[in-house]
Amino acid sequence: MSSLDGMMPFRTVREEYDHLEETGALRADAAQRAIVDALDALLGEISTKRLATKSSALGWLFGKRRKTHEPVKGIYLYGSVGRGKTMLMDLFFQRLPVKRKRRAHFNDFMADVHDRIQRHREAVKLGETKENDPIPPVARALAKEAWVLCFDEFTVTDIADAMVLSRLFSALFAEGVVLIATSNVAPRNLYRDGLNRQLFLPFIDILERNVAVMTLDGPTDYRREKLDQIPVYMSPLGPETDARMDQAWQTVLDGRSEHADTIALKGREISVPRANGTAARFSFADLCEKPHGARDYLAIASRFDTLFVDHIPVMGQERRNEAKRFILLVDTLYDQQMRLVASAAVAPEELYRGTVGTEAFEFERTASRLTEMQSRDWLERVRQRALSPSEG
């Protein structure tokens, strides 16, 4: 978006939202408008605090009158997928009148936190610091870099994250950090059924004291509308198909950044090369040339609801092991009712050309399922499953 002398063409979220509505870039949505007003109110509070903390005499007097030492409560916005949470937060972030601000996917932020904690522990071992507890210095450094944090896809699935969140955010809020976050679940459902969840519960209390919890739900799932327009099985392989897969992936990302991820499973890790939120992207080689089994595929299906698989080749007798894994993968995705977006050398019924062994017979079922997973009926079943997820 263009700017003039550092100013946004639209100063408030409401002005930009109205413009997008007038130009047809989005549809009027009463639920979104309520959030827009709350975000503009928060912008006003942050602007007041920023002015009051300036070093000028006028700023000091203004700050004293406005009691700027009182903390600014952020916003925790949750609701079903595709309702526009990320879009609204981005409009807000673009208008934040502060230099020290940060917008990040929550998983990326926590990976950074753990890296900082590890570096601090190494500094303690080397005698470079006498501060044994890494949380306070890490929180101070984070707050110094950004006193307004915007998190997309706030979710807690990792026990390592769960165990540090209470102390970390207690320290961040004490430093005056303001949090704005989007999530698919209410705060009370974060880390639900997680290991040692009772140790995580204090964080929920801390979070609810420092943010206004708001929900955004409405009749229209805008992301799903976009997803329904993308092809889900593309062939033959080549630059054009790769470009179409990339375009479909960008539609799923919906403006978010991607990152590498891992899934812990029975003392080992499954590497996820590209992920964001509930979507992951692998190559056929990642999934079927490595020694993965049913438990691995189920773990992937439990973490994500949309899976991209690039470069599915033609398989013959020489690739029986890969074919077996691919059969197992498709069976798992089918049973879990996942959305599969794939690029392949040929149509599903031509993918396996071996004639000996059980793979040829079993692959008939795989081809049939791959065809069904492209149908409108299948995609509607996937949609309904996504619209009514469990709260876990």
Coordinates of C-alpha atoms in Angstrom, one line a residue, residues 151-375:
F151 CA 0.3 -12.9 16.3
D152 CA -1.5 -14.8 13.6
E153 CA -2.7 -18.4 14.2
F154 CA -2.3 -18.3 18.0
T155 CA -2.3 -22.0 18.9
V156 CA -0.4 -24.1 21.5
T157 CA 0.4 -27.7 20.6
D158 CA 3.9 -28.0 21.8
I159 CA 4.6 -28.8 25.5
A160 CA 7.9 -26.8 25.3
D161 CA 5.8 -23.7 24.3
A162 CA 3.2 -24.4 26.9
M163 CA 5.6 -24.6 29.8
V164 CA 7.2 -21.2 29.2
L165 CA 4.2 -19.1 28.1
S166 CA 3.0 -18.1 31.6
R167 CA 6.3 -16.7 32.8
L168 CA 7.2 -15.3 29.4
F169 CA 4.0 -13.3 28.9
S170 CA 3.9 -12.2 32.6
A171 CA 7.3 -10.6 31.9
L172 CA 6.2 -9.2 28.5
F173 CA 3.0 -7.6 29.9
A174 CA 5.0 -6.2 32.9
E175 CA 7.2 -4.5 30.3
G176 CA 4.2 -2.9 28.8
V177 CA 3.9 -5.0 25.7
V178 CA 0.5 -4.9 23.9
L179 CA -0.7 -8.2 22.3
I180 CA -3.1 -8.6 19.4
A181 CA -3.7 -12.1 18.3
T182 CA -5.9 -14.2 16.0
S183 CA -6.9 -17.8 16.7
N184 CA -9.4 -20.5 15.8
V185 CA -10.1 -21.2 19.5
A186 CA -11.1 -19.3 22.6
P187 CA -8.4 -18.8 25.2
R188 CA -10.0 -21.4 27.5
N189 CA -9.6 -24.1 24.7
L190 CA -5.9 -23.4 24.1
Y191 CA -3.7 -26.5 24.6
R192 CA -6.8 -28.5 25.4
D193 CA -6.0 -32.1 26.4
G194 CA -2.3 -31.2 26.2
L195 CA 0.3 -32.9 28.4
N196 CA 0.5 -31.4 31.9
R197 CA -2.1 -28.8 30.9
Q198 CA -2.6 -27.9 34.6
L199 CA 0.8 -26.2 34.4
F200 CA -0.5 -24.2 31.4
L201 CA -3.7 -22.9 32.9
P202 CA -2.1 -19.8 34.7
F203 CA -1.2 -18.5 31.2
I204 CA -4.8 -18.4 30.2
D205 CA -5.6 -16.3 33.3
I206 CA -2.7 -13.9 32.5
L207 CA -3.8 -13.7 28.8
E208 CA -7.5 -12.9 29.7
R209 CA -6.4 -10.1 32.1
N210 CA -4.3 -8.4 29.4
V211 CA -6.5 -8.7 26.3
A212 CA -10.1 -8.2 25.4
V213 CA -11.4 -11.5 24.1
M214 CA -13.6 -11.1 21.0
T215 CA -15.1 -13.5 18.6
L216 CA -15.6 -13.2 14.9
D217 CA -18.1 -15.6 13.3
G218 CA -20.4 -15.1 10.4
P219 CA -22.3 -16.9 7.7
T220 CA -19.5 -16.6 5.1
D221 CA -16.3 -18.6 5.0
Y222 CA -14.2 -16.4 2.7
R223 CA -11.2 -18.6 2.6
R224 CA -13.2 -21.7 1.7
E225 CA -14.7 -19.8 -1.2
K226 CA -11.3 -19.2 -2.5
L227 CA -10.2 -22.8 -1.9
D228 CA -13.2 -24.1 -3.8
Q229 CA -12.0 -22.3 -6.9
I230 CA -8.5 -23.9 -7.1
P231 CA -7.9 -27.2 -8.8
V232 CA -6.9 -30.1 -6.6
Y233 CA -5.3 -32.6 -9.0
M234 CA -2.9 -31.2 -11.6
S235 CA -1.1 -33.0 -14.4
P236 CA 1.2 -33.5 -16.3
L237 CA 4.3 -32.5 -14.4
G238 CA 6.2 -29.4 -15.6
P239 CA 6.8 -25.7 -15.0
E240 CA 3.1 -24.8 -15.8
T241 CA 1.8 -27.3 -13.2
D242 CA 4.4 -26.2 -10.7
A243 CA 3.2 -22.6 -11.2
R244 CA -0.4 -23.6 -10.7
M245 CA 0.5 -25.5 -7.5
D246 CA 2.3 -22.4 -6.2
Q247 CA -0.7 -20.2 -7.0
A248 CA -3.0 -22.7 -5.1
W249 CA -0.6 -22.7 -2.2
Q250 CA -0.6 -18.9 -2.0
T251 CA -4.4 -19.0 -2.0
V252 CA -4.3 -21.3 1.0
L253 CA -1.7 -19.2 2.8
D254 CA -4.0 -16.2 2.3
G255 CA -1.2 -13.7 2.9
R256 CA 0.5 -15.5 5.7
S257 CA 4.2 -16.5 5.7
E258 CA 5.2 -20.2 5.6
H259 CA 7.7 -22.0 7.8
A260 CA 9.3 -25.3 8.3
D261 CA 7.7 -27.4 11.1
T262 CA 8.2 -30.7 13.0
I263 CA 5.8 -33.1 14.5
A264 CA 7.0 -35.0 17.6
L265 CA 6.1 -38.7 17.4
K266 CA 7.3 -41.4 19.9
G267 CA 10.7 -39.9 20.5
R268 CA 11.4 -38.8 16.9
E269 CA 10.3 -36.0 14.6
I270 CA 8.6 -35.8 11.3
S271 CA 9.9 -32.9 9.3
V272 CA 7.3 -30.7 7.6
P273 CA 9.2 -28.7 4.9
R274 CA 6.5 -26.0 4.4
A275 CA 3.6 -25.2 6.7
N276 CA 1.2 -22.6 7.9
G277 CA -1.7 -23.0 10.2
T278 CA -3.6 -26.0 9.1
A279 CA -2.0 -26.5 5.7
A280 CA 1.3 -28.3 4.9
R281 CA 3.2 -29.0 1.7
F282 CA 5.4 -31.9 1.0
S283 CA 7.0 -33.5 -2.1
F284 CA 6.2 -37.1 -3.0
A285 CA 9.8 -37.9 -2.1
D286 CA 9.3 -36.4 1.4
L287 CA 6.3 -38.6 2.1
C288 CA 6.8 -41.8 0.2
E289 CA 10.5 -42.3 -0.5
K290 CA 11.4 -42.0 3.2
P291 CA 10.5 -44.8 5.6
H292 CA 7.2 -43.4 6.9
G293 CA 4.4 -45.6 8.2
A294 CA 0.7 -45.4 9.1
R295 CA 1.4 -43.7 12.4
D296 CA 3.4 -40.9 10.6
Y297 CA 0.6 -40.2 8.1
L298 CA -2.0 -40.2 10.9
A299 CA 0.1 -37.7 12.8
I300 CA 0.3 -35.4 9.8
A301 CA -3.5 -35.7 9.3
S302 CA -4.1 -34.9 12.9
R303 CA -2.0 -31.7 12.7
F304 CA -3.3 -30.4 9.3
D305 CA -6.5 -30.4 7.3
T306 CA -5.1 -29.4 3.9
L307 CA -2.1 -31.3 2.4
F308 CA -0.2 -30.4 -0.8
V309 CA 1.8 -33.1 -2.4
D310 CA 4.2 -32.2 -5.3
H311 CA 5.5 -34.4 -8.1
I312 CA 3.8 -37.7 -7.8
P313 CA 5.5 -39.9 -10.4
V314 CA 4.5 -43.0 -12.4
M315 CA 5.3 -46.0 -10.3
G316 CA 6.2 -49.5 -11.5
Q317 CA 7.5 -52.7 -10.0
E318 CA 10.8 -50.9 -9.2
R319 CA 8.9 -48.5 -6.9
R320 CA 6.7 -51.0 -5.1
N321 CA 7.8 -49.6 -1.7
E322 CA 6.9 -46.1 -2.6
A323 CA 3.6 -47.3 -4.1
K324 CA 2.7 -49.0 -0.8
R325 CA 3.4 -45.9 1.2
F326 CA 1.4 -43.8 -1.3
I327 CA -1.5 -46.2 -1.0
L328 CA -1.3 -45.9 2.8
L329 CA -1.0 -42.1 2.6
V330 CA -4.1 -41.7 0.4
D331 CA -6.1 -44.1 2.6
T332 CA -5.2 -42.0 5.7
L333 CA -6.1 -38.7 4.0
Y334 CA -9.4 -40.2 2.8
D335 CA -10.3 -41.6 6.2
Q336 CA -9.5 -38.3 7.9
Q337 CA -11.5 -36.4 5.2
M338 CA -8.6 -34.1 4.3
R339 CA -8.3 -31.7 1.4
L340 CA -5.5 -33.0 -0.9
V341 CA -4.0 -30.8 -3.6
A342 CA -1.5 -32.7 -5.8
S343 CA 0.6 -32.5 -8.9
A344 CA 1.2 -35.8 -10.7
A345 CA 2.7 -37.1 -13.9
V346 CA -0.6 -38.7 -15.1
A347 CA -4.2 -39.3 -14.2
P348 CA -4.8 -41.3 -11.0
E349 CA -5.7 -44.5 -12.8
E350 CA -2.4 -44.4 -14.7
L351 CA -0.1 -43.8 -11.8
Y352 CA 0.8 -47.4 -11.0
R353 CA 1.9 -49.7 -13.8
G354 CA 3.2 -52.7 -12.0
T355 CA 1.5 -56.0 -12.7
V356 CA 2.9 -58.3 -10.0
G357 CA 1.9 -58.3 -6.3
T358 CA -1.0 -56.8 -4.4
E359 CA -0.1 -53.2 -5.2
A360 CA -1.8 -53.3 -8.6
F361 CA -5.1 -54.5 -7.0
E362 CA -4.8 -52.1 -4.0
F363 CA -4.0 -49.1 -6.3
E364 CA -7.3 -49.4 -8.0
R365 CA -8.8 -48.3 -4.7
T366 CA -6.3 -45.5 -4.4
A367 CA -7.0 -44.2 -7.9
S368 CA -10.8 -44.3 -7.2
R369 CA -10.2 -42.4 -4.0
L370 CA -8.0 -39.8 -5.7
T371 CA -10.8 -39.3 -8.2
E372 CA -13.4 -39.0 -5.6
M373 CA -11.3 -36.5 -3.6
Q374 CA -11.6 -34.1 -6.6
S375 CA -15.4 -34.2 -6.7

